[in-house]
CSV table of C-alpha atoms and ligand atoms in Angstrom, one decimal:
chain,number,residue,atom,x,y,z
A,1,UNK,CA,-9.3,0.0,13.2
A,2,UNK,CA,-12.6,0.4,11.6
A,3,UNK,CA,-13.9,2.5,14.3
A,4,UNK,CA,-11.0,5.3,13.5
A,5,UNK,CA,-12.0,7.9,10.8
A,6,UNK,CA,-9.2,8.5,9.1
A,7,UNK,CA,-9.0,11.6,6.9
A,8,UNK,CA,-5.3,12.4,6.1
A,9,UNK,CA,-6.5,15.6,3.8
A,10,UNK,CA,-8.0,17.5,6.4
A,11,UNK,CA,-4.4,17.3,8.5
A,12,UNK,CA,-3.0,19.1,9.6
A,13,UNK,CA,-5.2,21.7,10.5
A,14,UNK,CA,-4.3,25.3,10.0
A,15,UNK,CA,-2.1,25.5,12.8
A,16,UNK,CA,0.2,22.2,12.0
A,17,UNK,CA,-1.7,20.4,14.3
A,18,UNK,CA,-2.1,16.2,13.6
A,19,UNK,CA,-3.9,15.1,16.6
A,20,UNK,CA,-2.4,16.6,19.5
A,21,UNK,CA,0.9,17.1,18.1
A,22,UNK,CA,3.2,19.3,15.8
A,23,UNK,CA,1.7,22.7,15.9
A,24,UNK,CA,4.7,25.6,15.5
A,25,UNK,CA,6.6,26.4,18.9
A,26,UNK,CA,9.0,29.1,17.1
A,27,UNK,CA,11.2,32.3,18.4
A,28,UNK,CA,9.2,35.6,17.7
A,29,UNK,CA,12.0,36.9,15.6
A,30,UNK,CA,10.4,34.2,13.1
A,31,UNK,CA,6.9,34.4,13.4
A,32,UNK,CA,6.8,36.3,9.8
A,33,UNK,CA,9.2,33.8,7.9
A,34,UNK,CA,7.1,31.3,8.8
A,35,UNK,CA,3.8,33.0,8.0
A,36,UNK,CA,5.2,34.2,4.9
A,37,UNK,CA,6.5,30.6,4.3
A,38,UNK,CA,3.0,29.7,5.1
A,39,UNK,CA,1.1,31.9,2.4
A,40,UNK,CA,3.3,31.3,-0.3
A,41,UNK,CA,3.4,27.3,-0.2
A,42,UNK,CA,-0.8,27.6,-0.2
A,43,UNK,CA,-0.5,29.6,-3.6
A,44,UNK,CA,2.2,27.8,-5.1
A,45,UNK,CA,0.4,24.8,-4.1
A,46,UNK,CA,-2.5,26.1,-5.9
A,47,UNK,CA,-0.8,27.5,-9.0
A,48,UNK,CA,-0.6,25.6,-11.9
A,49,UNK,CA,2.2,26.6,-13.5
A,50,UNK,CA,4.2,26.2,-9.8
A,51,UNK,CA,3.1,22.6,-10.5
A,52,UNK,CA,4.0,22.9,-13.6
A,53,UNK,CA,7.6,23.7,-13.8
A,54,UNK,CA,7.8,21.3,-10.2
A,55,UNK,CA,6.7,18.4,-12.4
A,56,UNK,CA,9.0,18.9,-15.3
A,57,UNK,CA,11.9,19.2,-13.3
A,58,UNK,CA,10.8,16.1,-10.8
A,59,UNK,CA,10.9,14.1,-14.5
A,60,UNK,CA,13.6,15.4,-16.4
A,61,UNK,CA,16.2,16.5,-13.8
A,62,UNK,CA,15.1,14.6,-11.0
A,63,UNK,CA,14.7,11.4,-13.1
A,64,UNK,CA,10.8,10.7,-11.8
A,65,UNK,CA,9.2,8.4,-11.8
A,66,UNK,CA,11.4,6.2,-10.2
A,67,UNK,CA,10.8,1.7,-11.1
A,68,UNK,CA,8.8,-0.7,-8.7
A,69,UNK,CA,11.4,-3.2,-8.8
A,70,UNK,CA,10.4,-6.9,-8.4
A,71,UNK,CA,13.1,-8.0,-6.3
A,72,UNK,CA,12.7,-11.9,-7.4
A,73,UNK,CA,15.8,-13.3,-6.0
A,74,UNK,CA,15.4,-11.9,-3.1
A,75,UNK,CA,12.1,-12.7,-2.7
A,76,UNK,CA,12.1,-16.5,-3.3
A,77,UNK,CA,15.3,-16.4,-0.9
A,78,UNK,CA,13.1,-15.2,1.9
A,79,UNK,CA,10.3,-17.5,0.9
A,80,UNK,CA,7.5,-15.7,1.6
A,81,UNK,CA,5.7,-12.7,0.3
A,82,UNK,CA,6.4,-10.9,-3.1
A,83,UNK,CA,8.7,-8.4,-2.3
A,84,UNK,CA,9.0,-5.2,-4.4
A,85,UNK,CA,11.7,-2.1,-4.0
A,86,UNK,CA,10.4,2.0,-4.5
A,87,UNK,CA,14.0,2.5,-6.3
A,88,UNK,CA,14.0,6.2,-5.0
A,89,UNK,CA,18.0,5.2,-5.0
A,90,UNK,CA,18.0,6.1,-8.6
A,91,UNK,CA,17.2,9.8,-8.3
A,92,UNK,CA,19.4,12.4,-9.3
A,93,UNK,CA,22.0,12.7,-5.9
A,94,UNK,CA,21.1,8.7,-4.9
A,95,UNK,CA,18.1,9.5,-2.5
A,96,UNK,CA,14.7,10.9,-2.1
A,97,UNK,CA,15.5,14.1,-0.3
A,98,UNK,CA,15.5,16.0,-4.1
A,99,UNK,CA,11.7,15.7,-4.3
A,100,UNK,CA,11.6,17.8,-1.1
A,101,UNK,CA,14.8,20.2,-1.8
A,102,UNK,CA,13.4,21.1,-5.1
A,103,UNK,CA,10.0,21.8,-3.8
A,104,UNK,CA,11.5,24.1,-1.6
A,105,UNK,CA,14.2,25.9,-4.2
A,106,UNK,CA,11.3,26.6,-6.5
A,107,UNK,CA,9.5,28.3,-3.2
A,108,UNK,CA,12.6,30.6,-2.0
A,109,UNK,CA,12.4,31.7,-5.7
A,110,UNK,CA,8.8,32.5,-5.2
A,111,UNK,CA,9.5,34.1,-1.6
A,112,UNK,CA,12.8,36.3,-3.8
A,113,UNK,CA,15.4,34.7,-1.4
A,114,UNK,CA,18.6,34.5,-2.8
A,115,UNK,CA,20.1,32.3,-0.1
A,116,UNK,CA,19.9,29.2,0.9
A,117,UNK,CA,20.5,27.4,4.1
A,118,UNK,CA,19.9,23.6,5.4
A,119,UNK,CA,21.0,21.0,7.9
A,120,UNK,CA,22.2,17.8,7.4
A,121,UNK,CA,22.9,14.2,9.1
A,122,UNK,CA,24.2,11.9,6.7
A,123,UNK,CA,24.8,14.9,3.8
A,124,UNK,CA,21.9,13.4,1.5
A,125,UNK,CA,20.1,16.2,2.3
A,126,UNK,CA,22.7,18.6,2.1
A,127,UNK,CA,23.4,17.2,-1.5
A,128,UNK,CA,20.3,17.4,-2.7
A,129,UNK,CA,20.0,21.1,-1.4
A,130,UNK,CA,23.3,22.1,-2.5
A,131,UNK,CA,22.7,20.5,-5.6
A,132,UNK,CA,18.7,22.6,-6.3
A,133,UNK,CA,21.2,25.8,-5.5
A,134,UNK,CA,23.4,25.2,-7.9
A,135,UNK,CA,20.7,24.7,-10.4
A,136,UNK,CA,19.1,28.0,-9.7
A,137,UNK,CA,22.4,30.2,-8.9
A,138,UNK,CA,21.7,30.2,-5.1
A,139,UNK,CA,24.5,30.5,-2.3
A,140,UNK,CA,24.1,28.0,-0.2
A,141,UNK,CA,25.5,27.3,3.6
A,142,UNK,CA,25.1,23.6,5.2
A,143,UNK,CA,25.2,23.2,8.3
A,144,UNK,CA,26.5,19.9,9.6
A,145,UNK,CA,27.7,18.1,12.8
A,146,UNK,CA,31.6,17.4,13.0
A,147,UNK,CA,30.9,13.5,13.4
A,148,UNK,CA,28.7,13.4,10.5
A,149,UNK,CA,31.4,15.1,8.5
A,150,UNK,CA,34.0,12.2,9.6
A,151,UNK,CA,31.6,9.3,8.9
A,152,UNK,CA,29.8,11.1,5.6
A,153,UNK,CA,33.0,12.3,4.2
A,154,UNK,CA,32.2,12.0,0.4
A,155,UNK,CA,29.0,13.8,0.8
A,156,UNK,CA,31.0,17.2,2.7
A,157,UNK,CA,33.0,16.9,-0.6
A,158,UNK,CA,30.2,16.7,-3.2
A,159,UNK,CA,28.6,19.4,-1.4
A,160,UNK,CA,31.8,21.8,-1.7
A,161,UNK,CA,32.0,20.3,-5.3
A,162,UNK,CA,28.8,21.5,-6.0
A,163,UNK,CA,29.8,25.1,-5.0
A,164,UNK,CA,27.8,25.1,-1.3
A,165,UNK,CA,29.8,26.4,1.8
A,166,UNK,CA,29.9,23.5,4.3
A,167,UNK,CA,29.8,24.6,8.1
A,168,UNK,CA,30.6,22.3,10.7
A,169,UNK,CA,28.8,22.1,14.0
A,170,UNK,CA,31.0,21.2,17.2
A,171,UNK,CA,28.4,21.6,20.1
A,172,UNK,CA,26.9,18.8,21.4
A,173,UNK,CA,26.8,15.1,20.2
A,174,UNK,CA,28.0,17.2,16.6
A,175,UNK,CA,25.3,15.4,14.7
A,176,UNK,CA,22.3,16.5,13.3
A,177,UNK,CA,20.1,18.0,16.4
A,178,UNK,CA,23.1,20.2,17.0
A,179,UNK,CA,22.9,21.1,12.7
A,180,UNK,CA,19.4,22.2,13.2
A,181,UNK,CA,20.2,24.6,16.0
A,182,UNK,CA,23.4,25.9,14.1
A,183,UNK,CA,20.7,26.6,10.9
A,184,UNK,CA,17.9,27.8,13.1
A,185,UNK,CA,20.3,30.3,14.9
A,186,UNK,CA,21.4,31.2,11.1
A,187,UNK,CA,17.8,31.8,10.1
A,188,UNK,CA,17.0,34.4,12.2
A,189,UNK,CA,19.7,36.6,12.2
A,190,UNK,CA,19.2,36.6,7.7
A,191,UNK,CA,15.4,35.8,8.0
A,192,UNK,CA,15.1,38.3,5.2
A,193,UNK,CA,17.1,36.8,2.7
A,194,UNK,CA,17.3,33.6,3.7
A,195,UNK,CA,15.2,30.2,3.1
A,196,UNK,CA,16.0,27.4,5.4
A,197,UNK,CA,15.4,24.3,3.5
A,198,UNK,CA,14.6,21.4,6.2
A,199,UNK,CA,15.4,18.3,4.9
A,200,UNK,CA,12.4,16.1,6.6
A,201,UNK,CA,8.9,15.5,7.7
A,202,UNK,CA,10.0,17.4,11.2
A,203,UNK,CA,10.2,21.2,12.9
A,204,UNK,CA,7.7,24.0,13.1
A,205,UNK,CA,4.5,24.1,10.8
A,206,UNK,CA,4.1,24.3,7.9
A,207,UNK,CA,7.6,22.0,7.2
A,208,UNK,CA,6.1,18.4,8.4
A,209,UNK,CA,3.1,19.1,5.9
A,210,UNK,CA,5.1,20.7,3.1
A,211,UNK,CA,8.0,18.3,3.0
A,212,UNK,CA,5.3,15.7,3.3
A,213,UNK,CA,3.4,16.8,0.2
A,214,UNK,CA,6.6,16.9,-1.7
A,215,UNK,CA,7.7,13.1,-0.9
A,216,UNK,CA,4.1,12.0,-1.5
A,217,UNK,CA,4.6,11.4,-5.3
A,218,UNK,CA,6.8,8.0,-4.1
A,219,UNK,CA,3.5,6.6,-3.0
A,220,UNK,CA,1.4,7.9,-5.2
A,221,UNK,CA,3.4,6.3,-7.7
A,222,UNK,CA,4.0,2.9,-6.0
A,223,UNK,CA,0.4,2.5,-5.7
A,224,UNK,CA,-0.2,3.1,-9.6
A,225,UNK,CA,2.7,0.9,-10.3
A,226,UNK,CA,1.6,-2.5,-8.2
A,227,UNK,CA,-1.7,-2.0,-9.0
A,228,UNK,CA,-0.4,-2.1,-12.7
A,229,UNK,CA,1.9,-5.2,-11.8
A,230,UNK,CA,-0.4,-7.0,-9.3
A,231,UNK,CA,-4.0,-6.2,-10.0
A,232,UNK,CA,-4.5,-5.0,-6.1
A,233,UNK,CA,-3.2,-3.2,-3.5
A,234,UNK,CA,-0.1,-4.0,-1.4
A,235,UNK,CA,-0.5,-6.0,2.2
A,236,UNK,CA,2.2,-4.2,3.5
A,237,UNK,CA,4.5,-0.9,3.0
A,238,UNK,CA,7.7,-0.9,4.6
A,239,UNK,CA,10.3,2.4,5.1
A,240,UNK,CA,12.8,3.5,7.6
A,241,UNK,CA,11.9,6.3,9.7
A,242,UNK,CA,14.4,9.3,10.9
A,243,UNK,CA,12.5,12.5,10.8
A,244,UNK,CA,10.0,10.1,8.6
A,245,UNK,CA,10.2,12.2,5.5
A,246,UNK,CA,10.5,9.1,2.7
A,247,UNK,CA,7.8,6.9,4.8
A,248,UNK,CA,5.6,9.5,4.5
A,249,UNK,CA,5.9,10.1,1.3
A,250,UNK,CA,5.3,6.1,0.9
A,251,UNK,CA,2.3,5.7,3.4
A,252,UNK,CA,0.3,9.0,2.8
A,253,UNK,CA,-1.8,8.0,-0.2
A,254,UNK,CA,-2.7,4.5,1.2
A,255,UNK,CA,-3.6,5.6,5.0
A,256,UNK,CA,-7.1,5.5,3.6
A,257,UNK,CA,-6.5,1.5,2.6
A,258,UNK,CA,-7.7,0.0,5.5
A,259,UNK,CA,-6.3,-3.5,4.3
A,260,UNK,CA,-2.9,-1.8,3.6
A,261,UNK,CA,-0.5,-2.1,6.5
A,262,UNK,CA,2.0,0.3,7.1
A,263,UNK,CA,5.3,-0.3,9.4
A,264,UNK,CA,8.0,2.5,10.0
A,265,UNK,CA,11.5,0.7,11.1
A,266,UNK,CA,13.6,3.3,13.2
A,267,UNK,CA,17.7,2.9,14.3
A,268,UNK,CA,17.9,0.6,17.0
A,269,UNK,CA,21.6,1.5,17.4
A,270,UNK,CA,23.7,-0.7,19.5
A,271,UNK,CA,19.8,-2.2,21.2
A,272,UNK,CA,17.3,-0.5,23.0
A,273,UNK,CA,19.2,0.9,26.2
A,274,UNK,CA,19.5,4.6,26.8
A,275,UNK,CA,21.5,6.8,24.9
A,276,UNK,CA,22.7,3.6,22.6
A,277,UNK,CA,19.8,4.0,20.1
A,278,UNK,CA,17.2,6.4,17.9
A,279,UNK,CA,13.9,4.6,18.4
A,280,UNK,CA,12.1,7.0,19.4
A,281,UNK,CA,9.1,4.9,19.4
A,282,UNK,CA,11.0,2.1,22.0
A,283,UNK,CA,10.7,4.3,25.2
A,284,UNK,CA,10.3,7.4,23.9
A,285,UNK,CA,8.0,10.4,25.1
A,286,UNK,CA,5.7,13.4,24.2
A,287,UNK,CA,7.9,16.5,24.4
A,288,UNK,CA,8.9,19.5,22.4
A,289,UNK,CA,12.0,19.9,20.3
A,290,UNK,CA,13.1,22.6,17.7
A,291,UNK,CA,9.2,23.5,16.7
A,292,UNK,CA,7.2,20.8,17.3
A,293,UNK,CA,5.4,18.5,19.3
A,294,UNK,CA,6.3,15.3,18.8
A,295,UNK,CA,7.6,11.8,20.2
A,296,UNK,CA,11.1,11.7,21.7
A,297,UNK,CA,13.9,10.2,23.2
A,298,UNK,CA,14.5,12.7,26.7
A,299,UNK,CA,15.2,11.5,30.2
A,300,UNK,CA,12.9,12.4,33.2
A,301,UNK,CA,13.9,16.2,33.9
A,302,UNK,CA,12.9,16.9,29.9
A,303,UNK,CA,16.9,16.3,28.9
A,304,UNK,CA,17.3,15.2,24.9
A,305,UNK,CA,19.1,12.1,25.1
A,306,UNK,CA,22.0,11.0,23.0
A,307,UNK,CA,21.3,8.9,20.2
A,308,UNK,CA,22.8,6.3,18.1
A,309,UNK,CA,22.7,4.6,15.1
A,310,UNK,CA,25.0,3.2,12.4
A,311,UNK,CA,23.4,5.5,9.9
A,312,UNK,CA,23.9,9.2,10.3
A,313,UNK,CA,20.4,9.9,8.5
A,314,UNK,CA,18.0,8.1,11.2
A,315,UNK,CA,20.2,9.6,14.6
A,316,UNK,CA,17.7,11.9,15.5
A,317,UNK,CA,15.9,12.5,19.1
A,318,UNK,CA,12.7,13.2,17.9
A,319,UNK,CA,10.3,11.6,15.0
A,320,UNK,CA,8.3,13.9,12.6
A,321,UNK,CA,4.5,14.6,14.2
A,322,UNK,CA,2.4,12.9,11.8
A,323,UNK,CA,4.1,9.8,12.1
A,324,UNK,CA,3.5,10.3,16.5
A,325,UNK,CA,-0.5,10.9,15.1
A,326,UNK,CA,-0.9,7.8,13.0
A,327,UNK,CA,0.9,5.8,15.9
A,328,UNK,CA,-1.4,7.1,18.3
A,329,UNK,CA,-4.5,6.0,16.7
A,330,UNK,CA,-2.9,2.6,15.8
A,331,UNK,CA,-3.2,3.3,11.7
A,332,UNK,CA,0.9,3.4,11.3
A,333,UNK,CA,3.3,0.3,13.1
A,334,UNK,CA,7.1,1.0,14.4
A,335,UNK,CA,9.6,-1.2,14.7
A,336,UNK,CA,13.2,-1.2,15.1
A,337,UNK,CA,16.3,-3.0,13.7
A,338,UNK,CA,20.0,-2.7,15.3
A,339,UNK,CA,23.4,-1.8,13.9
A,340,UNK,CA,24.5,-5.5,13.3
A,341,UNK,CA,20.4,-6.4,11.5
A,342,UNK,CA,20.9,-3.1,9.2
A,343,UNK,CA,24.1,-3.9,8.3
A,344,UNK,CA,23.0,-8.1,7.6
A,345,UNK,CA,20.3,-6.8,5.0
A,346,UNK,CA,22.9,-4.4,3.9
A,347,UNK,CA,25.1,-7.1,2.7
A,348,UNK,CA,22.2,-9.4,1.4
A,349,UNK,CA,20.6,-6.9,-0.8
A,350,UNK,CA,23.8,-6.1,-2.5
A,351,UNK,CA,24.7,-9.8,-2.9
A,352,UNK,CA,21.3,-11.2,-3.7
A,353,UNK,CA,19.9,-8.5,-5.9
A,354,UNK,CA,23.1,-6.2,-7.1
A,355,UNK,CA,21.8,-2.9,-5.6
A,356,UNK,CA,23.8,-1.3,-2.6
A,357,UNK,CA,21.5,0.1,-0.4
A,358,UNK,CA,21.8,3.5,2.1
A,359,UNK,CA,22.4,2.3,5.6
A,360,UNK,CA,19.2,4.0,6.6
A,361,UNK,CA,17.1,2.0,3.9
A,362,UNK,CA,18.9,-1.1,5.2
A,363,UNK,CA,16.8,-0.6,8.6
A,364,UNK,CA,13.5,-1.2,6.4
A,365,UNK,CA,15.2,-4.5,4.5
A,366,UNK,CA,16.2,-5.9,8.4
A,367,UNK,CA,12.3,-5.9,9.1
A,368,UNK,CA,11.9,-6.9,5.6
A,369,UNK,CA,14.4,-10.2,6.2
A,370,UNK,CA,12.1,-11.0,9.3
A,371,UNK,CA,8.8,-10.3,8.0
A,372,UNK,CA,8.7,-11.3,4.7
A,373,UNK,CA,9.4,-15.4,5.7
A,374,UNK,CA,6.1,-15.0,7.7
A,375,UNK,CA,4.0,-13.7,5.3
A,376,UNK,CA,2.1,-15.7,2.3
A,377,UNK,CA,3.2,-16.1,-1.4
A,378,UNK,CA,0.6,-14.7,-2.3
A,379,UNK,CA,1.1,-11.7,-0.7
A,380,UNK,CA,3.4,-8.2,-1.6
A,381,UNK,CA,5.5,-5.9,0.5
A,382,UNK,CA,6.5,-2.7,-1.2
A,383,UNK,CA,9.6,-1.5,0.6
A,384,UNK,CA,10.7,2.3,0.2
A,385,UNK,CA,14.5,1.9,-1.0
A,386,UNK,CA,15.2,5.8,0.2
A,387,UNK,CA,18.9,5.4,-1.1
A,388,UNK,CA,21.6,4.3,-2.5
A,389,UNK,CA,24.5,3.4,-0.6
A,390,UNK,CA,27.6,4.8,-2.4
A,391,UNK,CA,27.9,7.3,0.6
A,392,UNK,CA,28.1,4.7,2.5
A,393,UNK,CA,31.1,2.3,1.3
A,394,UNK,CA,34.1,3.3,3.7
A,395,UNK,CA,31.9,2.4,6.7
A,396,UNK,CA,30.1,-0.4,5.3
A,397,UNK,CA,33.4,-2.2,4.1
A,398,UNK,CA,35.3,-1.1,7.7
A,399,UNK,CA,32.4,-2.9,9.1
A,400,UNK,CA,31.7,-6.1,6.5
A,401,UNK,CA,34.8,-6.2,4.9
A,402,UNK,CA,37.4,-5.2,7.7
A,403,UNK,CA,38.8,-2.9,5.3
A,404,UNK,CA,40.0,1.2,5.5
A,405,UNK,CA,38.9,3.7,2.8
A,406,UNK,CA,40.1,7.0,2.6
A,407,UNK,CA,38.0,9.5,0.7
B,1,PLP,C1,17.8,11.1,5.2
B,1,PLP,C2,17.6,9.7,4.8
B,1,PLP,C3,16.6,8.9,5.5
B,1,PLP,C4,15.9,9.4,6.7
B,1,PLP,O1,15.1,10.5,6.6
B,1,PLP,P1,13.5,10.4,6.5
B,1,PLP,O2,13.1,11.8,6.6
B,1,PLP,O3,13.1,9.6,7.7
B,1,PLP,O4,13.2,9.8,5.2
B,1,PLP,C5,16.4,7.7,5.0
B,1,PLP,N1,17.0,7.2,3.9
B,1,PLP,C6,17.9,7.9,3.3
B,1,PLP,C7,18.6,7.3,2.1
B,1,PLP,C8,18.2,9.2,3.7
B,1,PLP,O5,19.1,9.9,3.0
């Protein structure tokens, strides 16, 4: 590794480019959104008082910043390294797609659109956005696949709680690919008064590097934090990986940390055979899908394949492009864990330490379980804990406890 330069400032360049992928393959009718989009984050990012009022918000409403949780139980369980927990499950809505959807509320404010649209797998992100519009009087459409409405039930009804329109998607697999689609075919037919809010580190430029920015407070806080707590910098940072939007956030302001390693765990459904998982990484492929360039799961004519996983918010074909950059060069790891391992660390976490944990986070705590025996006591792992796992209790117990929940 030290002969890679790594410079994560400088990326991605000014046509979304990391390496040789993202970049902005986008319909003409949306050339000028995104150019608009474009302008205005480079001001806003440059204007204090954008920062300003983004920074208030992030502490007051958002409830920033979140604990680095020692997680001592857990940790002399395991028997090996020091394990500590990025409680992003304690922000306002239970994950950490509000540092993103309020970034992006207080942009369509700056851009004067009045409405607001967004996709959505497992609903977090549709919470949190429905949740910024509320808070600044927007309407507000999700889109969201039919399955993902059946599995993530409470979420569709916070969302219409929270006074958002919920629309669901019925081509396709109905999860979130076909959600994307539904939101992009929304966006340019009201382009003018519309901001699509995407919810991770994935589509067209400038969203990976925007969405990235606004997530990268939960590592520039971790690193603060155990540097407060433990005197040095981490061995290894841990997060789940869907469009890659919390791991990000999480790895960004230690890529430069040679001695810090980084590992991204992504769904490895029912095990790595085709169509039965979303590790895109596991024999997966350069390709294109909706606006970037990225790794993804397709067959050999080009085709998406289906996906799976257990958790609605890491079924996703293709991984965000910074994430296939770092992997290229070797700086960034990818693992996977199945169903039945997510669901194992799901149980122990909320047995051994009293925190119920999103079924997406429980992905990270699987590779935690395994890698945490074989590290030294001397040694720390900060793992991202993306959410909470309230959303998550009528599938959890049908699979853990045998039991039925009706929301
Ligand atoms: C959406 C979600 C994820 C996956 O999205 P990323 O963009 O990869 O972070 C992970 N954890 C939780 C709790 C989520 O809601």
């Amino acid at each position: 590794m030290s002969t890679i330069t790594i410079n994560p400032a400088a990326l991605p360049d000014a046509r979304g480019h990391f390496g040789t992928f993202g970049g902005a393959f986008i319909p003409e009718t949306l050339m000028t959104a995104f150019e608009e989009l474009t302008a205005a984050y480079e001001q806003a990012k440059a204007d204090p008082a954008f920062q300003a009022e983004l920074a208030g918000l992030l502490k007051d409403y958002v409830g920033r910043p979140t604990p680095l949780y020692f997680a001592e139980r857990w940790t002399e369980r395991l028997g090996g390294a020091r394990i500590y927990l990025k409680r992003e499950d304690l922000l306002h809505t239970g994950a950490h797609k509000i540092n993103n959807a309020l970034g992006q509320i207080l942009l369509a404010k700056r851009l004067g659109k009045p409405r607001i649209i967004a996709e959505t797998g497992a609903g977090q992100h549709g919470v949190a956005t429905a949740t910024v519009a509320a808070r600044f009087g927007f309407d507000c459409v999700i889109y969201m696949g039919e399955v993902d409405m059946q599995r993530q039930a409470l979420n569709v009804a916070r969302m219409r709680l929270l006074g958002a329109e919920v629309r669901g998607v019925t081509a396709g697999q109905r999860t979130l690919k076909e959600a994307v689609n539904e939101a992009l075919r929304d966006w340019v037919t009201n382009v003018r008064t519309t901001h699509y809010i995407l919810g991770s580190a994935l589509g067209a430029h400038p969203f990976p590097m925007m969405v990235r920015d606004f997530h990268r407070i939960i590592g520039v806080e971790a690193r603060r934090q155990i540097l407060e707590r433990e005197e040095r910098l981490p061995d290894l940072l841990v997060a789940c990986v869907g469009g890659g939007s919390n791991a990000m956030g999480l790895f960004h302001p230690f890529l430069e940390d040679a001695g810090v390693r980084m590992v991204g765990v992504e769904a490895g459904g029912h095990g790595i055979k085709r169509g039965e998982h979303a590790a895109r990484f596991q024999g997966g492929k350069l390709g294109v899908l909706q606006g970037t360039k990225t790794w993804l799961l397709a067959d050999a004519d080009g085709q998406i394949e289906l996906t799976h996983s257990v958790s609605a918010g890491l079924d996703y074909a293709a991984v965000g492009p910074e994430h296939a950059y770092y992997h290229e060069i070797g700086r960034t790891e990818y693992t996977y864990a199945t169903d039945d391992e997510a669901l194992d660390a799901f149980r122990d976490l909320s047995q051994i330490e009293g925190i119920i944990p999103a079924l997406e986070t429980a992905h990270a705590l699987a590779y935690v379980k395994k890698v945490a025996p074989t590290m030294g006591r001397d040694q720390t792992i900060v793992v991202n804990l993306s959410g909470r796992g309230d959303k998550d209790v009528a599938q959890a117990a049908r699979f853990l406890l045998g039991e039925e929940i009706k929301f």
